[in-house]
Coordinates of C-alpha atoms and ligand atoms in Angstrom, one line a residue:
Chain E
M1 CA -16.4 -44.8 -26.0
D2 CA -13.6 -43.8 -28.4
T3 CA -14.0 -46.1 -31.2
G4 CA -13.4 -43.3 -33.7
T5 CA -11.5 -40.6 -32.1
P6 CA -8.4 -39.9 -34.2
G7 CA -5.2 -40.9 -32.4
V8 CA -7.0 -43.2 -30.0
K9 CA -6.5 -46.9 -30.7
N10 CA -8.6 -48.3 -28.0
S11 CA -10.6 -47.1 -25.0
V12 CA -12.8 -48.3 -22.1
H13 CA -15.4 -46.2 -20.2
M14 CA -16.3 -47.3 -16.7
E15 CA -18.8 -46.0 -14.1
F16 CA -19.4 -47.3 -10.7
P17 CA -20.4 -46.0 -7.2
S18 CA -17.7 -44.6 -4.9
L19 CA -17.6 -47.7 -2.7
P20 CA -14.1 -48.5 -1.2
E21 CA -14.3 -52.0 -2.8
N22 CA -14.3 -50.4 -6.2
V23 CA -11.0 -48.8 -5.6
G24 CA -9.5 -52.3 -6.2
F25 CA -11.7 -52.9 -9.1
A26 CA -10.5 -49.7 -10.9
R27 CA -6.9 -50.4 -10.1
A28 CA -7.1 -53.9 -11.6
S29 CA -9.2 -52.9 -14.6
V30 CA -6.9 -50.2 -15.6
A31 CA -4.0 -52.5 -15.3
F32 CA -5.7 -55.1 -17.3
F33 CA -6.2 -52.5 -20.0
A34 CA -2.7 -51.1 -19.6
S35 CA -1.2 -54.4 -20.2
Q36 CA -1.9 -54.0 -24.0
L37 CA 1.0 -51.4 -24.1
D38 CA 4.5 -52.3 -23.4
F39 CA 4.6 -51.5 -19.6
T40 CA 7.0 -53.4 -17.4
L41 CA 5.7 -54.8 -14.0
D42 CA 7.3 -51.8 -12.1
E43 CA 5.4 -49.3 -14.4
L44 CA 2.2 -51.3 -14.1
D45 CA 2.6 -51.0 -10.3
E46 CA 3.1 -47.4 -10.7
I47 CA -0.2 -47.1 -12.7
K48 CA -2.0 -49.1 -10.1
V49 CA -0.9 -46.8 -7.3
A50 CA -1.9 -43.7 -9.4
V51 CA -5.3 -45.1 -10.1
S52 CA -5.8 -46.1 -6.4
E53 CA -5.0 -42.7 -5.3
A54 CA -7.2 -40.9 -7.8
V55 CA -10.2 -43.2 -7.1
S56 CA -9.6 -43.1 -3.3
N57 CA -9.8 -39.4 -3.5
A58 CA -13.1 -39.5 -5.2
V59 CA -14.4 -41.9 -2.6
V60 CA -13.0 -40.1 0.5
H61 CA -13.0 -36.4 -0.5
G62 CA -15.3 -36.3 -3.5
Y63 CA -18.3 -38.0 -1.8
P64 CA -17.8 -37.7 2.0
Q65 CA -21.5 -38.1 2.7
G66 CA -21.9 -41.4 0.7
P67 CA -21.6 -43.2 -2.6
G68 CA -21.7 -41.1 -5.8
P69 CA -20.9 -41.9 -9.3
V70 CA -17.2 -42.2 -10.3
V71 CA -16.3 -42.4 -14.0
V72 CA -13.0 -43.8 -15.3
D73 CA -12.0 -43.5 -18.9
V74 CA -8.8 -45.2 -20.1
S75 CA -7.3 -45.0 -23.5
A76 CA -4.3 -46.2 -25.4
T77 CA -3.2 -43.8 -28.1
E78 CA -1.8 -44.8 -31.5
A79 CA 1.4 -43.4 -30.2
G80 CA 1.4 -45.9 -27.4
E81 CA 0.5 -43.7 -24.5
L82 CA -1.9 -44.6 -21.8
V83 CA -4.4 -41.8 -20.8
V84 CA -6.3 -42.3 -17.6
Q85 CA -9.2 -39.9 -16.4
V86 CA -10.9 -40.2 -13.1
A87 CA -14.0 -38.1 -12.6
D88 CA -16.4 -37.5 -9.9
R89 CA -19.4 -35.0 -9.4
G90 CA -18.6 -34.6 -5.8
T91 CA -17.5 -31.8 -3.6
G92 CA -14.7 -30.3 -5.8
I93 CA -11.6 -28.7 -4.8
E94 CA -11.3 -25.0 -3.7
D95 CA -7.6 -24.5 -4.6
V96 CA -6.2 -27.0 -7.0
E97 CA -2.7 -25.8 -6.9
Q98 CA -2.6 -26.2 -3.1
A99 CA -4.2 -29.6 -3.3
C100 CA -1.4 -30.8 -5.4
Q101 CA 1.3 -29.6 -3.0
T102 CA 3.2 -32.5 -1.2
S103 CA 1.7 -33.1 2.3
F104 CA -1.3 -30.8 1.8
T105 CA -4.5 -32.4 2.9
T106 CA -7.8 -31.2 4.1
R107 CA -8.0 -34.1 6.6
P108 CA -4.7 -33.6 8.6
G109 CA -4.1 -36.3 11.3
E110 CA -6.1 -38.8 9.3
R111 CA -4.4 -38.6 5.9
L112 CA -0.9 -37.8 4.5
G113 CA -1.6 -35.5 1.6
L114 CA 0.7 -37.6 -0.7
G115 CA -2.0 -39.0 -3.1
L116 CA -1.6 -36.4 -5.8
T117 CA 2.1 -36.2 -5.2
F118 CA 2.5 -39.9 -6.0
I119 CA 0.4 -39.5 -9.2
K120 CA 2.5 -36.6 -10.3
E121 CA 5.6 -38.7 -9.6
Y122 CA 4.4 -41.8 -11.3
A123 CA 2.8 -40.3 -14.4
D124 CA 4.5 -38.4 -17.2
R125 CA 1.7 -35.7 -16.8
L126 CA -0.9 -34.9 -14.4
E127 CA -3.9 -32.5 -14.8
V128 CA -6.4 -31.7 -12.3
T129 CA -9.5 -29.6 -13.0
S130 CA -12.1 -29.1 -10.4
R131 CA -15.0 -26.7 -9.4
P132 CA -16.4 -26.6 -5.8
G133 CA -19.8 -28.2 -5.8
E134 CA -19.4 -29.7 -9.3
G135 CA -16.7 -32.2 -9.0
T136 CA -13.1 -33.1 -10.0
V137 CA -11.5 -34.6 -13.1
V138 CA -8.0 -36.0 -12.6
T139 CA -6.2 -37.0 -15.9
F140 CA -2.7 -38.5 -16.1
R141 CA -0.7 -39.8 -19.0
K142 CA 2.1 -42.4 -19.0
R143 CA 4.2 -43.9 -21.8
P144 CA 6.2 -47.2 -21.4
Q145 CA 9.9 -46.1 -20.8
P146 CA 12.3 -47.1 -23.6
A147 CA 13.9 -50.2 -22.1
A148 CA 16.9 -49.3 -20.0
V149 CA 19.8 -51.7 -19.9
S150 CA 19.4 -53.4 -16.6
Q151 CA 22.2 -53.3 -14.0
G152 CA 23.2 -56.9 -13.8
Chain I
I1 CA 9.3 -48.8 -6.6
G2 CA 11.6 -51.8 -5.8
E3 CA 10.7 -51.0 -2.2
I4 CA 7.0 -51.1 -3.2
R5 CA 7.4 -54.5 -4.6
R6 CA 9.0 -55.7 -1.5
Y7 CA 6.3 -54.0 0.7
L8 CA 3.6 -55.7 -1.4
R9 CA 5.3 -59.1 -1.3
D10 CA 5.8 -58.9 2.5
N11 CA 2.3 -57.5 3.5
N12 CA 0.0 -60.0 2.2
P13 CA -2.4 -60.9 4.9
I14 CA -5.2 -62.1 2.6
R15 CA -5.6 -65.7 1.5
V16 CA -4.7 -66.1 -2.0
S17 CA -5.4 -69.4 -3.6
R18 CA -2.7 -71.8 -4.4
S19 CA -3.1 -71.5 -8.2
L20 CA -3.1 -67.8 -8.3
R21 CA 0.0 -67.7 -6.2
D22 CA 1.5 -70.1 -8.7
V23 CA 0.8 -68.0 -11.7
A24 CA 2.2 -64.9 -9.9
Y25 CA 5.3 -66.8 -8.8
K26 CA 6.0 -68.1 -12.3
A27 CA 5.4 -64.6 -13.8
L28 CA 8.1 -63.2 -11.3
Q29 CA 10.4 -66.1 -12.2
V30 CA 9.9 -65.6 -16.0
R31 CA 10.5 -61.9 -15.5
D32 CA 13.9 -62.6 -14.0
A33 CA 14.8 -65.1 -16.6
L34 CA 13.9 -62.5 -19.2
V35 CA 15.9 -59.9 -17.5
H36 CA 18.8 -62.2 -17.6
R37 CA 18.4 -63.2 -21.2
Y38 CA 17.9 -59.7 -22.7
A39 CA 19.6 -57.5 -20.0
R40 CA 16.5 -55.4 -19.7
E41 CA 13.2 -55.3 -17.8
P42 CA 10.5 -57.3 -20.0
S43 CA 7.0 -55.9 -20.4
V44 CA 4.1 -57.7 -19.0
R45 CA 3.0 -58.6 -22.4
Q46 CA 6.4 -60.5 -22.9
I47 CA 6.1 -62.3 -19.6
A48 CA 2.5 -63.4 -20.5
D49 CA 3.7 -64.6 -24.0
E50 CA 6.5 -66.5 -22.4
L51 CA 4.0 -68.2 -20.1
N52 CA 1.5 -68.8 -22.8
L53 CA -1.1 -67.1 -20.7
P54 CA -3.5 -64.2 -21.4
R55 CA -1.9 -61.0 -20.2
E56 CA -4.9 -60.2 -18.0
D57 CA -4.4 -63.4 -16.1
V58 CA -0.9 -62.6 -15.2
V59 CA -1.9 -59.1 -14.1
F60 CA -4.8 -60.5 -12.2
A61 CA -2.4 -63.1 -10.3
L62 CA 0.1 -60.4 -9.5
D63 CA -2.7 -58.1 -8.2
A64 CA -4.0 -60.9 -6.0
I65 CA -0.7 -61.4 -4.3
Q66 CA -0.5 -57.6 -3.4
E67 CA -3.9 -56.3 -2.3
P68 CA -3.6 -53.1 -0.2
I69 CA -6.2 -50.7 -1.6
S70 CA -3.9 -47.7 -1.2
L71 CA -0.3 -48.1 -0.2
F72 CA 0.0 -44.7 1.5
E73 CA -3.4 -43.9 2.6
P74 CA -5.5 -47.0 3.3
I75 CA -9.1 -46.2 3.4
Y76 CA -9.9 -48.9 6.0
H77 CA -7.8 -49.5 9.1
Chain N
M1 CA -24.6 -47.1 -12.4
D2 CA -26.8 -48.8 -9.7
T3 CA -25.9 -47.0 -6.6
G4 CA -29.4 -46.8 -5.5
T5 CA -31.3 -49.7 -7.1
P6 CA -33.0 -51.8 -4.4
G7 CA -31.5 -55.3 -4.1
V8 CA -28.2 -54.2 -5.7
K9 CA -25.2 -53.9 -3.5
N10 CA -22.6 -52.9 -6.0
S11 CA -22.4 -52.5 -9.8
V12 CA -20.2 -51.5 -12.5
H13 CA -20.9 -50.3 -16.0
M14 CA -18.4 -50.7 -18.8
E15 CA -18.3 -49.6 -22.5
F16 CA -15.8 -50.3 -25.0
P17 CA -15.4 -50.9 -28.9
S18 CA -15.8 -54.5 -30.0
L19 CA -12.1 -55.1 -30.5
P20 CA -10.8 -58.6 -30.0
E21 CA -8.3 -57.4 -27.3
N22 CA -11.3 -56.3 -25.2
V23 CA -12.5 -59.7 -24.8
G24 CA -9.7 -60.4 -22.3
F25 CA -10.3 -57.1 -20.7
A26 CA -14.1 -57.8 -20.1
R27 CA -13.3 -61.4 -18.9
A28 CA -10.7 -60.2 -16.4
S29 CA -12.6 -57.2 -15.2
V30 CA -15.8 -59.1 -14.7
A31 CA -13.9 -61.9 -12.8
F32 CA -12.2 -59.3 -10.6
F33 CA -15.6 -57.8 -9.8
A34 CA -17.1 -61.2 -9.1
S35 CA -14.4 -62.0 -6.6
Q36 CA -16.2 -59.8 -4.1
L37 CA -18.8 -62.6 -3.9
D38 CA -17.9 -66.0 -2.5
F39 CA -17.1 -67.8 -5.8
T40 CA -14.4 -70.5 -5.9
L41 CA -11.6 -70.2 -8.4
D42 CA -13.5 -72.8 -10.5
E43 CA -16.6 -70.8 -10.5
L44 CA -14.6 -67.6 -11.4
D45 CA -13.2 -69.7 -14.4
E46 CA -16.7 -70.5 -15.5
I47 CA -17.8 -66.8 -15.2
K48 CA -14.6 -66.0 -17.3
V49 CA -15.6 -68.5 -20.0
A50 CA -19.2 -67.1 -20.0
V51 CA -18.1 -63.5 -20.3
S52 CA -15.6 -64.4 -23.0
E53 CA -18.3 -66.2 -25.1
A54 CA -20.8 -63.3 -24.7
V55 CA -18.3 -60.6 -25.7
S56 CA -16.8 -62.7 -28.6
N57 CA -20.2 -63.1 -29.9
A58 CA -20.8 -59.2 -29.9
V59 CA -17.4 -58.8 -31.7
V60 CA -17.7 -61.6 -34.2
H61 CA -21.5 -61.7 -34.9
G62 CA -22.7 -58.4 -33.6
Y63 CA -20.3 -56.2 -35.6
P64 CA -19.0 -58.2 -38.5
Q65 CA -18.2 -55.1 -40.4
G66 CA -16.0 -53.5 -37.8
P67 CA -16.0 -52.2 -34.3
G68 CA -19.1 -51.0 -32.6
P69 CA -20.0 -50.3 -28.9
V70 CA -20.3 -53.2 -26.4
V71 CA -21.8 -52.5 -23.0
V72 CA -21.2 -54.7 -20.1
D73 CA -23.1 -54.2 -16.8
V74 CA -22.1 -56.3 -13.8
S75 CA -23.9 -56.3 -10.5
A76 CA -23.7 -58.0 -7.1
T77 CA -27.1 -58.3 -5.5
E78 CA -27.8 -58.1 -1.7
A79 CA -28.7 -61.8 -1.9
G80 CA -25.2 -62.4 -3.2
E81 CA -26.0 -63.1 -6.8
L82 CA -23.8 -62.0 -9.8
V83 CA -25.6 -60.5 -12.7
V84 CA -23.9 -59.9 -15.9
Q85 CA -25.3 -58.3 -18.9
V86 CA -23.5 -57.9 -22.2
A87 CA -25.2 -55.8 -24.8
D88 CA -24.4 -54.8 -28.5
R89 CA -26.2 -52.6 -31.0
G90 CA -25.2 -54.9 -33.9
T91 CA -26.9 -57.2 -36.3
G92 CA -29.1 -59.0 -33.9
I93 CA -30.4 -62.6 -34.0
E94 CA -33.2 -63.8 -36.3
D95 CA -34.2 -66.8 -34.2
V96 CA -33.0 -66.6 -30.6
E97 CA -34.3 -70.2 -29.7
Q98 CA -32.3 -71.7 -32.6
A99 CA -29.2 -69.7 -31.8
C100 CA -29.3 -71.1 -28.2
Q101 CA -29.2 -74.7 -29.6
T102 CA -26.0 -76.7 -29.1
S103 CA -23.9 -76.7 -32.2
F104 CA -26.0 -74.1 -34.0
T105 CA -23.9 -71.5 -35.7
T106 CA -24.4 -69.1 -38.7
R107 CA -20.8 -69.5 -39.4
P108 CA -20.3 -73.3 -39.9
G109 CA -16.8 -74.5 -40.6
E110 CA -15.4 -71.5 -38.9
R111 CA -17.2 -71.8 -35.4
L112 CA -18.5 -74.5 -33.3
G113 CA -21.9 -73.1 -32.0
L114 CA -21.0 -73.8 -28.4
G115 CA -20.7 -70.3 -27.0
L116 CA -24.3 -69.8 -25.7
T117 CA -24.3 -73.5 -24.6
F118 CA -21.4 -72.9 -22.5
I119 CA -23.0 -69.7 -20.9
K120 CA -26.2 -71.8 -20.3
E121 CA -24.1 -74.6 -18.7
Y122 CA -22.0 -72.4 -16.4
A123 CA -24.6 -69.7 -15.4
D124 CA -27.6 -70.5 -13.2
R125 CA -29.7 -68.6 -15.6
L126 CA -29.3 -67.2 -19.1
E127 CA -31.6 -64.8 -21.0
V128 CA -31.0 -63.6 -24.5
T129 CA -33.2 -60.9 -26.2
S130 CA -32.3 -59.6 -29.6
R131 CA -33.9 -57.9 -32.5
P132 CA -32.5 -58.1 -36.1
G133 CA -30.9 -54.8 -37.0
E134 CA -31.1 -53.5 -33.4
G135 CA -28.7 -55.6 -31.3
T136 CA -28.5 -58.3 -28.7
V137 CA -28.7 -58.4 -24.9
V138 CA -27.2 -61.4 -23.1
T139 CA -28.0 -61.6 -19.4
F140 CA -26.8 -64.4 -17.1
R141 CA -26.9 -64.8 -13.3
K142 CA -24.7 -66.9 -11.1
R143 CA -24.5 -67.6 -7.4
P144 CA -21.7 -69.1 -5.5
Q145 CA -22.5 -72.8 -4.7
P146 CA -22.8 -73.7 -1.1
A147 CA -19.4 -75.2 -0.2
A148 CA -19.3 -79.0 -0.7
V149 CA -17.5 -81.0 1.8
S150 CA -14.1 -81.4 0.3
Q151 CA -13.0 -85.0 -0.5
G152 CA -10.0 -85.5 1.6
Ligands
ADP1 N1 -11.7 -36.1 -6.0 C1 -11.5 -35.0 -5.1 N2 -12.5 -34.3 -4.6 C2 -12.4 -33.4 -3.7 N3 -11.3 -33.1 -3.0 C3 -10.2 -33.7 -3.5 C4 -10.3 -34.8 -4.4 N4 -9.0 -35.2 -4.7 C5 -8.1 -34.5 -3.9 N5 -8.9 -33.6 -3.2 C6 -8.4 -32.6 -2.2 O1 -6.9 -32.6 -2.4 C7 -6.2 -32.8 -1.2 C8 -4.9 -33.6 -1.5 O2 -5.1 -34.8 -2.0 P1 -4.2 -36.0 -1.8 O3 -2.8 -35.4 -2.3 O4 -4.6 -37.2 -2.4 O5 -4.0 -36.0 -0.2 P2 -5.0 -36.8 0.8 O6 -6.0 -37.6 0.0 O7 -4.1 -37.6 1.6 O8 -5.7 -35.7 1.5 C9 -7.2 -33.6 -0.3 O9 -7.0 -33.4 1.0 C10 -8.5 -33.0 -0.8 O10 -8.9 -31.9 -0.1
ADP2 N1 -24.2 -60.8 -30.2 C1 -24.7 -61.5 -31.2 N2 -25.0 -60.8 -32.3 C2 -25.6 -61.5 -33.4 N3 -25.7 -62.8 -33.5 C3 -25.3 -63.5 -32.4 C4 -24.8 -63.0 -31.2 N4 -24.6 -63.9 -30.3 C5 -24.9 -65.1 -31.0 N5 -25.3 -64.9 -32.2 C6 -25.8 -65.9 -33.1 O1 -26.0 -67.1 -32.4 C7 -25.2 -68.1 -32.9 C8 -24.8 -69.1 -31.9 O2 -23.8 -68.5 -31.0 P1 -22.8 -69.4 -30.2 O3 -23.5 -70.4 -29.5 O4 -22.0 -68.4 -29.4 O5 -21.9 -70.0 -31.4 P2 -20.9 -69.4 -32.3 O6 -20.3 -68.1 -31.9 O7 -19.8 -70.4 -32.3 O8 -21.5 -69.3 -33.8 C9 -24.2 -67.4 -33.6 O9 -23.7 -68.3 -34.8 C10 -24.7 -66.1 -34.2 O10 -25.5 -66.4 -35.4
MG3 MG1 -5.6 -38.9 -1.5
MG4 MG1 -20.0 -67.7 -29.9

């Protein structure tokens, strides 16, 4: 809870078991929270995709053996930026740089290896920290884009 | 992302109640009207204000007409 | 987090500062979570009202001096019941029985004293525990009603 952190205007902390149905919960809840900033519908969709991918990874890769705790922290900074952090205490990642490469997956045939690539694409900044056996923390930031003049 | 929207609109196997669909439909209509009026993409907040609905209700309704857990890597098949 | 509590199928824990904009966040997030049970849209609306009233009370009465932590725990039991708990560590309530009476409010003129009455009306069960100076916990439970035959 970030009531008093300097630079943070509002924040929500969430915890839930890594059940597939909670991917949708996290996606929607972060979108509800994000709607207090000036995001367009398309930007909100990008945020939803990024959250889905990060939480799906915790479900599928973080806890392959069964449900474990997923923690999502979302905040809105005074500067109008959305910060989303998805953390698990699961398997962790051996080589983070490799994991972030497009099409890299430890489950070839079954998955496409595009999740982290999409997050990187849709967020302004992505940070992944992980230790094998200890878990993974994915943090991404996104600001509403200054309104572009729409092509009629 | 325009493609994503289309994908989401066209792939909606789950039943969504009439009234959620109505809110979502109105939100998309208002969005188009605002794009027209101001020649730029409105924020969700502006759409909700225009509809006189809580922001979250608009987001909820739009989420309801979408659904897939993960566009690219569904957990379930 | 209730991954392993017997009788609990799924649960989410949320924490946020008692800012007015978080009332909408809590309302929508709990309704989204509830939609995994077989509630009708009308029942989901009742749940939204109950959550709004409980969280508004924490904002307005629990922390009159400024934002403090609000904790919302939602769970879905194996038996298909929704359990919602809203807790604050604020002012607390002197006389809980009196607070629950219709039209009782400690802010007459400004408020209507109907919040807890609405929660009692819309939930199957309401429990309020509170200690002055320590805070308040409001817990309500609701099950989807067996589908009535629709009137043509
Ligand atoms: N939370 C996580 N816990 C453990 N490993 C992860 C996690 N997130 C990502 N990874 C690793 O990074 C790889 C790439 O992730 P991603 O780009 O989402 O592709 P995919 O999920 O399709 O494999 C995964 O295959 C997995 O090995
Ligand atoms: N979370 C809370 N913390 C402190 N007091 C509370 C809380 N919730 C309710 N109360 C007390 O109970 C009274 C009745 O609450 P409610 O039925 O919601 O009516 P209202 O909010 O309109 O006063 C409030 O006026 C307040 O004194
Ligand atoms: Mg992935
Ligand atoms: Mg009240």
